[in-house]
XYZ file of C-alpha atoms in Angstrom:
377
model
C -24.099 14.204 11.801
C -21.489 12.934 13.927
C -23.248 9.922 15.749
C -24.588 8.937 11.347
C -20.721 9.018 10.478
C -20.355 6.696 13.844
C -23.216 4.651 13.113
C -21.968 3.704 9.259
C -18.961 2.891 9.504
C -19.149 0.564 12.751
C -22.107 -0.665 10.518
C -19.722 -1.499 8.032
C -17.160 -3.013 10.158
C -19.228 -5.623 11.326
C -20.552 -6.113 7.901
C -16.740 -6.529 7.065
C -15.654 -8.835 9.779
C -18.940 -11.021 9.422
C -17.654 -11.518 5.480
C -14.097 -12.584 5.955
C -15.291 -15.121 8.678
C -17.645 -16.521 6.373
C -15.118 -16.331 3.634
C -13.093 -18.705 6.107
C -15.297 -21.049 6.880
C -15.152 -21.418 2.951
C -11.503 -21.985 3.623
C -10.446 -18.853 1.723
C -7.346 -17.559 2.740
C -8.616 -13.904 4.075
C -4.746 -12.774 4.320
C -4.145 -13.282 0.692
C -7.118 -12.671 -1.602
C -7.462 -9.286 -3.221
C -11.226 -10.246 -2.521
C -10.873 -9.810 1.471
C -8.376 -6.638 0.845
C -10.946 -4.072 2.185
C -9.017 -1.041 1.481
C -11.203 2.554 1.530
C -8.283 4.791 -0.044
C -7.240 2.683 -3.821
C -9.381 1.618 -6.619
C -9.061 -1.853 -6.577
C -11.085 -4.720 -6.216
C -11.721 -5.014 -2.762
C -12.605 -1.630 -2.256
C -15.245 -2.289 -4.786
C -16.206 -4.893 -2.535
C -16.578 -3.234 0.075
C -19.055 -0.805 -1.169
C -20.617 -3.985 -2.609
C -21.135 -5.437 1.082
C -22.378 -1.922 2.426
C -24.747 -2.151 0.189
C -26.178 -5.838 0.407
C -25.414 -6.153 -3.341
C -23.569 -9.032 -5.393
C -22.302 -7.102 -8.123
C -21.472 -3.432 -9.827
C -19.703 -2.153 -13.213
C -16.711 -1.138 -10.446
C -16.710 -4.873 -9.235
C -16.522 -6.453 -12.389
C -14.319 -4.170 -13.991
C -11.514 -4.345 -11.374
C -12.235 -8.197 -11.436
C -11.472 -9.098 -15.311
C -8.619 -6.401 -14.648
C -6.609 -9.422 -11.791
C -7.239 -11.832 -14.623
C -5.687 -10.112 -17.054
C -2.881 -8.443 -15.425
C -2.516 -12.337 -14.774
C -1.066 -12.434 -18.198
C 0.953 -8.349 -18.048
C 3.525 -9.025 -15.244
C 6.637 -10.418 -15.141
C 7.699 -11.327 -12.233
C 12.138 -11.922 -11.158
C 14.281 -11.342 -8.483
C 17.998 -10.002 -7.826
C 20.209 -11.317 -5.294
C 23.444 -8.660 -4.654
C 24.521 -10.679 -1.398
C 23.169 -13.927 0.135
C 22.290 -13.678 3.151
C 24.843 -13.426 6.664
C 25.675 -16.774 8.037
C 25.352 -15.529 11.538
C 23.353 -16.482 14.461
C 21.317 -13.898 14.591
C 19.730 -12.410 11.174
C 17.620 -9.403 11.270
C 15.863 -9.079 7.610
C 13.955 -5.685 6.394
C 11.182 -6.954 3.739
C 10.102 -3.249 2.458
C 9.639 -0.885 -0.424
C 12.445 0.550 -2.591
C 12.617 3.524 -5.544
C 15.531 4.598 -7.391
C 16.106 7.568 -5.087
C 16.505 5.366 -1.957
C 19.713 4.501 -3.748
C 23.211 5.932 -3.603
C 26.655 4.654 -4.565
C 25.015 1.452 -4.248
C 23.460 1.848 -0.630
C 20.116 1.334 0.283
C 18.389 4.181 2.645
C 14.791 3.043 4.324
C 12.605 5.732 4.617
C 10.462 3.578 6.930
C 12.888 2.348 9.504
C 15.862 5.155 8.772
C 18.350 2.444 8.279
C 20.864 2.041 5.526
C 22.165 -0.968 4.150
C 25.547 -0.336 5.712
C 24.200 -1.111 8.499
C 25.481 -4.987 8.610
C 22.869 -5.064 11.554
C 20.380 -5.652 8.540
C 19.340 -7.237 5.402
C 16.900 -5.938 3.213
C 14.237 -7.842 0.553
C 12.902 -5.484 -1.361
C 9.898 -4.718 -3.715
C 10.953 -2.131 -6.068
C 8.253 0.070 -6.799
C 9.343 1.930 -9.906
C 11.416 -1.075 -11.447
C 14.787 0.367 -10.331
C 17.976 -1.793 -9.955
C 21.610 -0.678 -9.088
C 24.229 -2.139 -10.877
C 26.180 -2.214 -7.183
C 24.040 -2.827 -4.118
C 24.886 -4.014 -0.390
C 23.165 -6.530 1.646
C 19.551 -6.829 -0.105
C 17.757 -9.129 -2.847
C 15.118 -6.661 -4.911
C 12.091 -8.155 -6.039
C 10.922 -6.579 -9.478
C 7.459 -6.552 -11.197
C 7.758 -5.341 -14.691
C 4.729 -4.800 -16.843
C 4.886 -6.366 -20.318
C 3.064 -7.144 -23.152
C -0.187 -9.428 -22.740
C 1.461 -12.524 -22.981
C -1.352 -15.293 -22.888
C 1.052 -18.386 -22.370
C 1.077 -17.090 -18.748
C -2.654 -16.756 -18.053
C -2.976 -20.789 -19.439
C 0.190 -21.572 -17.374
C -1.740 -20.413 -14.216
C -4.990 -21.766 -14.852
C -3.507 -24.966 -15.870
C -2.367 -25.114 -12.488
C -5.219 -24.015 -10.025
C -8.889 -24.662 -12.542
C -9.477 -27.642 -10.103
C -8.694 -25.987 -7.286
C -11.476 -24.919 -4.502
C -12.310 -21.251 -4.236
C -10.583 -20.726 -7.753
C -11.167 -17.056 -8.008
C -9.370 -16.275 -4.957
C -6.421 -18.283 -6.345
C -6.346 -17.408 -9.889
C -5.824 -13.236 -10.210
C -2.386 -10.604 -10.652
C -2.732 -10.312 -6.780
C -2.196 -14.142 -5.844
C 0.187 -14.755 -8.667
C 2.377 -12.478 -6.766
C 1.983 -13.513 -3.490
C 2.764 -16.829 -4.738
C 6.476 -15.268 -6.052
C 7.033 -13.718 -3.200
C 6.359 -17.236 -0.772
C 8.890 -18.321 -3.832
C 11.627 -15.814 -2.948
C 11.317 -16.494 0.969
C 11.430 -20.211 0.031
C 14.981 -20.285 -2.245
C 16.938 -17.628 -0.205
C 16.193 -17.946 3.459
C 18.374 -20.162 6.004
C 16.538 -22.829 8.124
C 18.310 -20.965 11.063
C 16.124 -18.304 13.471
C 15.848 -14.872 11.906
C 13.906 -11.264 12.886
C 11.693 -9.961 10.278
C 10.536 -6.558 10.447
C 8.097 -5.226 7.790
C 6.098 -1.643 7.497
C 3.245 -3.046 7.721
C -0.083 -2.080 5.719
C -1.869 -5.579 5.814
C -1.156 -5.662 2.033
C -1.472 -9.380 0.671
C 1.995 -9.512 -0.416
C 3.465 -8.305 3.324
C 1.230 -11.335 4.369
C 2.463 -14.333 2.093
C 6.002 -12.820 3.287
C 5.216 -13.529 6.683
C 3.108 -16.961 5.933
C 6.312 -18.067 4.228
C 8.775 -16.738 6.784
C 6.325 -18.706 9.687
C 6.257 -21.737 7.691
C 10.299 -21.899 6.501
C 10.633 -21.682 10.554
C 7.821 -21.150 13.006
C 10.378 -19.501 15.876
C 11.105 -16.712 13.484
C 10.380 -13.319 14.867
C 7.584 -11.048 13.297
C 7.597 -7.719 13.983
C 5.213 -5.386 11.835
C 5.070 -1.522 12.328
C 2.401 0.569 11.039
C 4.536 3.480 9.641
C 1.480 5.573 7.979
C -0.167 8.470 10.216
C -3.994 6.728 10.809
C -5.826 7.296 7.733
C -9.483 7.625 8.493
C -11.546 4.061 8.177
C -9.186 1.616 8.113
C -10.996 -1.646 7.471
C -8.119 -3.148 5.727
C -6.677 -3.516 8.715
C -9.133 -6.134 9.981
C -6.860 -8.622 11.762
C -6.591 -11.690 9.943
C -5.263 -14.169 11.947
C -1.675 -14.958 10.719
C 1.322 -15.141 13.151
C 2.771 -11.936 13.996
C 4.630 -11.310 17.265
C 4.016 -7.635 17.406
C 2.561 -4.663 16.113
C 3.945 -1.405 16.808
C 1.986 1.508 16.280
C 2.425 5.334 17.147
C -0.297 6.574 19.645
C -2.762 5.184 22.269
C -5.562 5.714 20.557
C -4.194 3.909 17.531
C -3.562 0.667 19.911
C -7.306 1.203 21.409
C -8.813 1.589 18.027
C -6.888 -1.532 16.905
C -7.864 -3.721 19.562
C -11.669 -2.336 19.895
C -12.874 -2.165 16.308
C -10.525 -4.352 14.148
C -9.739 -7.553 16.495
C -6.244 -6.912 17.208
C -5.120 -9.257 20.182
C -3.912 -7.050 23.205
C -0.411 -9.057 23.292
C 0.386 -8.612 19.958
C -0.242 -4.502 19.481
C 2.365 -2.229 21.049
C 3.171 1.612 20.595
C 6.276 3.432 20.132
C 7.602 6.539 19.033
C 7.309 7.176 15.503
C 10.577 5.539 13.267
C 9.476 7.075 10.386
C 8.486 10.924 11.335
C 11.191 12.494 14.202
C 9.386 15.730 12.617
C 6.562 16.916 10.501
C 7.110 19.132 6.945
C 5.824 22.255 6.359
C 4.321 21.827 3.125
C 2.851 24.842 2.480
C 2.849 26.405 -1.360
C 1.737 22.706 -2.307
C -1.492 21.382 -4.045
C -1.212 17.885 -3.050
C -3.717 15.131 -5.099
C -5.589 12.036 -3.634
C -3.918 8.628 -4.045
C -6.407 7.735 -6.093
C -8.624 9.590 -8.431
C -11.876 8.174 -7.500
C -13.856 11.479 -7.797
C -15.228 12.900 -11.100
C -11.809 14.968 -12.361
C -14.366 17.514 -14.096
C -16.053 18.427 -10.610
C -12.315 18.772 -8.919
C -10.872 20.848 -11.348
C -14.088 23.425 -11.635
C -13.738 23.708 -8.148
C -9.938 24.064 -8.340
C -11.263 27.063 -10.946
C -13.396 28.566 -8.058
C -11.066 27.916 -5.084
C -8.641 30.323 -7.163
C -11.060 33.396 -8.143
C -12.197 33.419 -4.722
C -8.819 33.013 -2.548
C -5.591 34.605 -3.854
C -3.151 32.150 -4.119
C 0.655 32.652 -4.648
C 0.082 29.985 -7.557
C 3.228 30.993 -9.407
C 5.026 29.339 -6.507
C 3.269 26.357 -5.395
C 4.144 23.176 -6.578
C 1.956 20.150 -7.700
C 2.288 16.948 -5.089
C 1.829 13.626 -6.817
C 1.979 10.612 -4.080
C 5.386 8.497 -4.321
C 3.624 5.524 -5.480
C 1.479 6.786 -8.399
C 4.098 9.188 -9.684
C 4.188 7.218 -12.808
C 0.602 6.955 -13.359
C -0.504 8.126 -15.995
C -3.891 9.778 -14.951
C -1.998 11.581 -12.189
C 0.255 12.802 -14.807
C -2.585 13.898 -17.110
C -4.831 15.734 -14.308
C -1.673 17.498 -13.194
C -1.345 18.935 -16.675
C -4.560 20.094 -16.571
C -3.664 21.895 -13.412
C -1.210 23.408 -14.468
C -2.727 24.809 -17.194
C -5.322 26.119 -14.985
C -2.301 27.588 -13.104
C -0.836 29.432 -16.140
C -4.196 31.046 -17.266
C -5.172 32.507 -13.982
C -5.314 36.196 -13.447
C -2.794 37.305 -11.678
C -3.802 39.589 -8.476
C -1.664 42.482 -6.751
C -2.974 41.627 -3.353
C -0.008 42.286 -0.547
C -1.367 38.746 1.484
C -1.352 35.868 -0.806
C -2.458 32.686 0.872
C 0.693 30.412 0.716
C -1.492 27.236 2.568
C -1.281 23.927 1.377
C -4.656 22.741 -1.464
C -5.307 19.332 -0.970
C -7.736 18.058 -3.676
C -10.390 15.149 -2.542
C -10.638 13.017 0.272
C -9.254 15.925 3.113
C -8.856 13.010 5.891
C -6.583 10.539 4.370
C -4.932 12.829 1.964
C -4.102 16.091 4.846
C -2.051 13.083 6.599
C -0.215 12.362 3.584
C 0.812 15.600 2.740
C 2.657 15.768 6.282
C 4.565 12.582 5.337
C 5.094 12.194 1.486
């Protein structure tokens, strides 16, 4: 069973690295198009790619669905920025480009949970893509970047196809995904000095994280990039494919991370480094926790009757467990939904007089990807 697991997935790397080179030699921009974004743990449409390119087919209801979905959202988003401080005029400029929710916020300072730095820290200066929408009326030393969901407004989908229907490989231009990557080049473009700065990003390979850096490179090419993968190695990691834009260094968090990197994914030795984990000085106990999937790929009937038999087979202390919801889909609403239905589930179990009640962790779906994110999130 082991060497089949082996044998499909380096089958589908090379499948995936022989794809993006072709989609270069069509001068596609691999870095930026939600087409080349391989990712094996989120609905979206390069994961519906992927299975696409497994499977030596051109198209699937998945495929097209999540592909009219980047031309619409086109049209859904609105798109601004905040500036609370320009940036220091000093010599040396060391700039944070990463993720921020309301709770990373207090009295007006900025906490990052990926590099444990605060915006106190004059050290630093932090761009930041608010995730939930948040901004503080007071804030130190960052500009947040905000992507608010509106109304379809049409104007805005004939805006952007005024502007790219002549241009080559049009699809991977015109979508939600681009559009964005495009504001963000923007941003780096109005606020950044000509002078020499240090970027530092944690680093998923996401299209956005790459037009920051292809915008950083091009505002000055002797600007420092250094990327660290903060996540614990989820378990097929083709998004991760290197593709080819300037970074100085990688830092990731074990040996085997590095070898993996360089082997399988075309990392150049130079570039990947390893270091002790910023983000995790310790691991939580999490037990009493069901913990859900990122994404709810799998049918929600099948997870829940098997939730049902998990529970009349093992005696749970469910009267004290509490229902996980990843940071990032928190307001989503079929995460909200299927924990409701848990819930309920919860409430209408028997209850059981048994001295040992299991008190370990239930992690619904994928038990790779999501047992390493319950030990982080």
């Amino acid at each position: 069973m082991n060497n089949e697991i082996n044998y499909v997935q380096l089958s589908l790397i090379k499948k995936s690295q022989k794809y993006l080179k072709n989609c270069e030699k069509k001068g596609i921009n691999v870095a930026l198009s939600p087409f080349c974004d391989l990712t094996t743990w989120i609905n979206s449409l390069g994961y519906h790619k992927l299975h696409l390119i497994n499977k030596n087919k051109l198209l699937s209801v998945g495929y097209l669905r999540y592909f009219f979905s980047e031309i619409i959202n086109i049209g859904r988003f609105k798109f601004d920025y905040y500036v609370y401080n320009d940036l220091p005029n000093k010599k040396k400029i060391n700039i944070i480009y990463s993720y921020s929710w309301k709770k990373n916020f207090k009295k007006g300072i900025f906490f990052d949970d990926y590099f444990k730095v605060s915006s106190e820290d004059k050290n630093f200066f932090f761009i930041l893509n608010s995730i939930d929408g948040f901004l503080p009326k007071k804030a130190k030393n960052c500009i947040i970047i905000t992507r608010t969901k509106t109304f379809f407004n049409p104007v805005l989908i004939f805006h952007h196809l005024s502007r790219k229907i002549f241009y080559k490989n049009f699809f991977h231009e015109f979508n939600s995904t681009n559009i964005f990557n495009e504001f963000v080049k923007k941003v780096v473009h109005n606020e950044f000095q000509d002078k020499k700065v240090n970027i530092f990003i944690p680093f998923e390979n996401r299209p956005h994280q790459n037009a920051f850096i292809l915008a950083s490179n091009s505002k000055n090419n002797k600007n420092r990039i250094i990327c660290y993968l903060h996540n614990m190695p989820w378990p097929f990691q083709l998004d991760m494919i290197y593709k080819k834009i300037r970074i100085n260094k990688l830092l990731v968090c074990s040996n085997i991370q590095k070898k993996v990197f360089i082997k399988y994914y075309l990392w150049p030795k130079r570039i990947v480094q390893t270091t002790s984990s910023l983000r995790f000085k310790t691991l939580k106990n999490r037990k009493k926790t069901i913990f859900l999937p990122f994404d709810l790929t799998e049918d929600n009937e099948k997870l829940l009757e098997g939730f049902k038999v998990l529970i009349s087979r093992v005696f749970f202390d469910l009267d004290n467990y509490k229902i996980s919801i990843h940071p990032l889909k928190v307001f989503a609403k079929d995460h909200i939904n299927f924990k409701k239905r848990l819930l309920k589930i919860v409430k209408n179990s028997k209850k059981n007089d048994f001295k040992n009640k299991n008190t370990d962790p239930i992690i619904f779906s994928h038990p790779g990807g999501t047992a390493t994110e319950c030990l982080q999130v």
